Amino acid sequence: MSETHSFGGTVITIRAPEPIDAAAMARFAASVPAHDLLFLARDIRQPKVVGAWLKGQHEGTIASLIALDGEEIVATVAALSDRLSWSAHVWDLRLLVGPTMRGKGLGRQLLDAAITAATAAGATKLTARMTPDQAGAITLFEECGFRAEALLRG
């Protein structure tokens, strides 16, 4: 199932990722400044990481969406769970919006969808990671009820 919305005059299709999206994911990851990838637990520029992401999507341990401008991914969101851990109720949210689509409401829509999916799947606590200088991301997450709990130095 996919949805189409306009963000800042750009028509964007939002849908779950599929195996055929692996090349587009690689192009997207390469287009994002390396600094913006620092908060991700895994390097999505690596094909094996994208493969694991798509496998997790298929198995239900990852609930993710991609946003496409035509054939190109411009943003992604993922909610991840480790169902075998003591804290299976804690899901990690990862939102990555490409520079051209920031500040247009796309990140908010993706984040809202990820929160809804994670809570529907049983999450009772959501976490997110970002670098302290990502002011836009921090504001977005705070507007959704998140609060800073830890700051890792260096």
C-alpha positions as a LaTeX table, in Angstrom:
\begin{tabular}{lrrr}
\hline
Residue & $x$ (\AA) & $y$ (\AA) & $z$ (\AA) \\
\hline
Met1 & 0.00 & 0.00 & 0.00 \\
Ser2 & 1.33 & 3.43 & $-0.86$ \\
Glu3 & 0.19 & 6.99 & $-0.28$ \\
Thr4 & 0.95 & 10.11 & $-2.26$ \\
His5 & 1.27 & 13.54 & $-0.64$ \\
Ser6 & 2.64 & 16.94 & $-1.59$ \\
Phe7 & 5.41 & 18.43 & 0.55 \\
Gly8 & 6.57 & 21.89 & $-0.41$ \\
Gly9 & 5.23 & 21.39 & $-3.93$ \\
Thr10 & 7.00 & 18.04 & $-4.38$ \\
Val11 & 4.79 & 14.99 & $-4.85$ \\
Ile12 & 6.08 & 12.19 & $-2.64$ \\
Thr13 & 5.03 & 8.55 & $-2.52$ \\
Ile14 & 5.27 & 6.88 & 0.89 \\
Arg15 & 5.33 & 3.09 & 1.15 \\
Ala16 & 7.07 & 0.16 & 2.76 \\
Pro17 & 10.46 & $-0.73$ & 1.28 \\
Glu18 & 10.79 & $-3.78$ & $-0.94$ \\
Pro19 & 13.81 & $-5.80$ & $-2.10$ \\
Ile20 & 13.76 & $-3.96$ & $-5.45$ \\
Asp21 & 14.53 & $-0.73$ & $-3.52$ \\
Ala22 & 18.04 & $-1.80$ & $-2.47$ \\
Ala23 & 19.81 & 0.20 & $-5.21$ \\
Ala24 & 17.71 & 3.30 & $-4.50$ \\
Met25 & 18.53 & 2.92 & $-0.79$ \\
Ala26 & 22.22 & 2.82 & $-1.61$ \\
Arg27 & 21.90 & 6.00 & $-3.71$ \\
Phe28 & 19.98 & 7.72 & $-0.91$ \\
Ala29 & 22.54 & 6.76 & 1.73 \\
Ala30 & 25.34 & 8.05 & $-0.50$ \\
Ser31 & 23.49 & 11.36 & $-0.98$ \\
Val32 & 23.11 & 12.12 & 2.72 \\
Pro33 & 26.00 & 13.91 & 4.45 \\
Ala34 & 28.08 & 11.42 & 6.46 \\
His35 & 27.50 & 13.46 & 9.61 \\
Asp36 & 23.77 & 12.78 & 9.34 \\
Leu37 & 24.42 & 9.04 & 9.43 \\
Leu38 & 26.28 & 9.16 & 12.75 \\
Phe39 & 23.19 & 8.51 & 14.90 \\
Leu40 & 22.31 & 5.32 & 13.05 \\
Ala41 & 23.38 & 2.15 & 14.81 \\
Arg42 & 24.34 & 0.63 & 11.45 \\
Asp43 & 25.91 & 2.04 & 8.31 \\
Ile44 & 23.13 & 2.00 & 5.72 \\
Arg45 & 25.72 & 2.60 & 3.01 \\
Gln46 & 26.67 & $-1.08$ & 3.34 \\
Pro47 & 24.72 & $-3.57$ & 1.17 \\
Lys48 & 24.64 & $-6.18$ & 3.97 \\
Val49 & 23.01 & $-3.62$ & 6.29 \\
Val50 & 20.36 & $-2.79$ & 3.70 \\
Gly51 & 19.80 & $-6.54$ & 3.22 \\
Ala52 & 19.32 & $-7.01$ & 6.96 \\
Trp53 & 16.95 & $-4.03$ & 7.02 \\
Leu54 & 14.81 & $-5.52$ & 4.25 \\
Lys55 & 14.87 & $-8.93$ & 5.97 \\
Gly56 & 13.76 & $-7.36$ & 9.26 \\
Gln57 & 10.96 & $-5.58$ & 7.43 \\
His58 & 9.80 & $-8.91$ & 6.01 \\
Glu59 & 10.07 & $-10.67$ & 9.41 \\
Gly60 & 8.28 & $-7.90$ & 11.32 \\
Thr61 & 11.14 & $-6.81$ & 13.58 \\
Ile62 & 11.41 & $-3.56$ & 11.64 \\
Ala63 & 8.48 & $-1.39$ & 10.61 \\
Ser64 & 9.76 & 1.05 & 8.03 \\
Leu65 & 8.67 & 3.37 & 5.29 \\
Ile66 & 10.46 & 5.06 & 2.43 \\
Ala67 & 9.51 & 8.33 & 0.79 \\
Leu68 & 10.11 & 8.58 & $-2.94$ \\
Asp69 & 10.34 & 11.49 & $-5.32$ \\
Gly70 & 9.78 & 9.55 & $-8.51$ \\
Glu71 & 12.21 & 6.63 & $-8.32$ \\
Glu72 & 14.54 & 8.23 & $-5.79$ \\
Ile73 & 14.30 & 7.80 & $-2.02$ \\
Val74 & 14.34 & 11.15 & $-0.23$ \\
Ala75 & 13.60 & 9.97 & 3.32 \\
Thr76 & 13.27 & 6.85 & 5.44 \\
Val77 & 11.92 & 5.97 & 8.84 \\
Ala78 & 12.26 & 2.74 & 10.75 \\
Ala79 & 11.03 & 1.45 & 14.09 \\
Leu80 & 13.13 & $-1.46$ & 15.32 \\
Ser81 & 12.55 & $-4.04$ & 18.01 \\
Asp82 & 14.74 & $-6.75$ & 19.47 \\
Arg83 & 12.00 & $-9.19$ & 20.35 \\
Leu84 & 14.43 & $-11.54$ & 22.12 \\
Ser85 & 15.77 & $-8.95$ & 24.55 \\
Trp86 & 14.60 & $-8.23$ & 28.08 \\
Ser87 & 13.35 & $-4.93$ & 26.73 \\
Ala88 & 11.29 & $-6.13$ & 23.79 \\
His89 & 8.78 & $-3.38$ & 24.62 \\
Val90 & 11.42 & $-0.75$ & 23.78 \\
Trp91 & 11.62 & 0.17 & 20.10 \\
Asp92 & 14.23 & 2.40 & 18.49 \\
Leu93 & 13.12 & 4.99 & 15.94 \\
Arg94 & 15.40 & 6.07 & 13.11 \\
Leu95 & 14.40 & 8.93 & 10.84 \\
Leu96 & 16.53 & 10.18 & 8.00 \\
Val97 & 15.34 & 12.95 & 5.70 \\
Gly98 & 17.48 & 14.03 & 2.77 \\
Pro99 & 18.62 & 17.67 & 2.73 \\
Thr100 & 16.27 & 18.68 & $-0.11$ \\
Met101 & 13.15 & 17.60 & 1.80 \\
Arg102 & 13.88 & 18.98 & 5.25 \\
Gly103 & 11.53 & 21.51 & 6.79 \\
Lys104 & 8.58 & 20.55 & 4.56 \\
Gly105 & 6.62 & 18.31 & 6.93 \\
Leu106 & 7.76 & 14.99 & 5.48 \\
Gly107 & 9.79 & 14.05 & 8.55 \\
Arg108 & 6.81 & 14.73 & 10.82 \\
Gln109 & 4.52 & 12.56 & 8.73 \\
Leu110 & 7.03 & 9.69 & 8.67 \\
Leu111 & 7.73 & 9.98 & 12.39 \\
Asp112 & 4.02 & 9.94 & 13.23 \\
Ala113 & 3.56 & 6.82 & 11.09 \\
Ala114 & 6.51 & 5.08 & 12.78 \\
Ile115 & 5.22 & 5.91 & 16.27 \\
Thr116 & 1.80 & 4.54 & 15.34 \\
Ala117 & 3.28 & 1.33 & 13.87 \\
Ala118 & 5.57 & 0.72 & 16.84 \\
Thr119 & 2.86 & 1.24 & 19.45 \\
Ala120 & 0.45 & $-0.96$ & 17.49 \\
Ala121 & 3.13 & $-3.68$ & 17.54 \\
Gly122 & 3.46 & $-3.49$ & 21.33 \\
Ala123 & 6.06 & $-0.81$ & 21.99 \\
Thr124 & 5.57 & 0.97 & 25.30 \\
Lys125 & 8.80 & 2.97 & 25.16 \\
Leu126 & 10.36 & 4.58 & 22.11 \\
Thr127 & 13.93 & 5.79 & 21.80 \\
Ala128 & 15.75 & 7.84 & 19.20 \\
Arg129 & 19.36 & 8.89 & 18.73 \\
Met130 & 20.75 & 12.02 & 17.16 \\
Thr131 & 23.74 & 14.27 & 17.40 \\
Pro132 & 23.37 & 17.41 & 19.56 \\
Asp133 & 23.76 & 19.73 & 16.58 \\
Gln134 & 20.76 & 18.28 & 14.71 \\
Ala135 & 18.47 & 21.03 & 15.99 \\
Gly136 & 15.68 & 20.36 & 13.51 \\
Ala137 & 15.51 & 16.68 & 14.41 \\
Ile138 & 15.63 & 17.41 & 18.12 \\
Thr139 & 12.77 & 19.90 & 17.79 \\
Leu140 & 10.70 & 17.45 & 15.74 \\
Phe141 & 11.11 & 14.64 & 18.27 \\
Glu142 & 10.44 & 16.96 & 21.21 \\
Glu143 & 7.22 & 18.13 & 19.54 \\
Cys144 & 6.19 & 14.45 & 19.46 \\
Gly145 & 6.78 & 14.09 & 23.21 \\
Phe146 & 10.39 & 12.85 & 23.30 \\
Arg147 & 12.80 & 14.23 & 25.90 \\
Ala148 & 16.57 & 13.98 & 26.11 \\
Glu149 & 17.70 & 11.33 & 28.57 \\
Ala150 & 21.39 & 10.96 & 27.84 \\
Leu151 & 24.22 & 12.80 & 26.16 \\
Leu152 & 27.22 & 10.76 & 25.08 \\
Arg153 & 30.30 & 12.96 & 24.86 \\
Gly154 & 32.85 & 12.61 & 22.09 \\
\hline
\end{tabular}
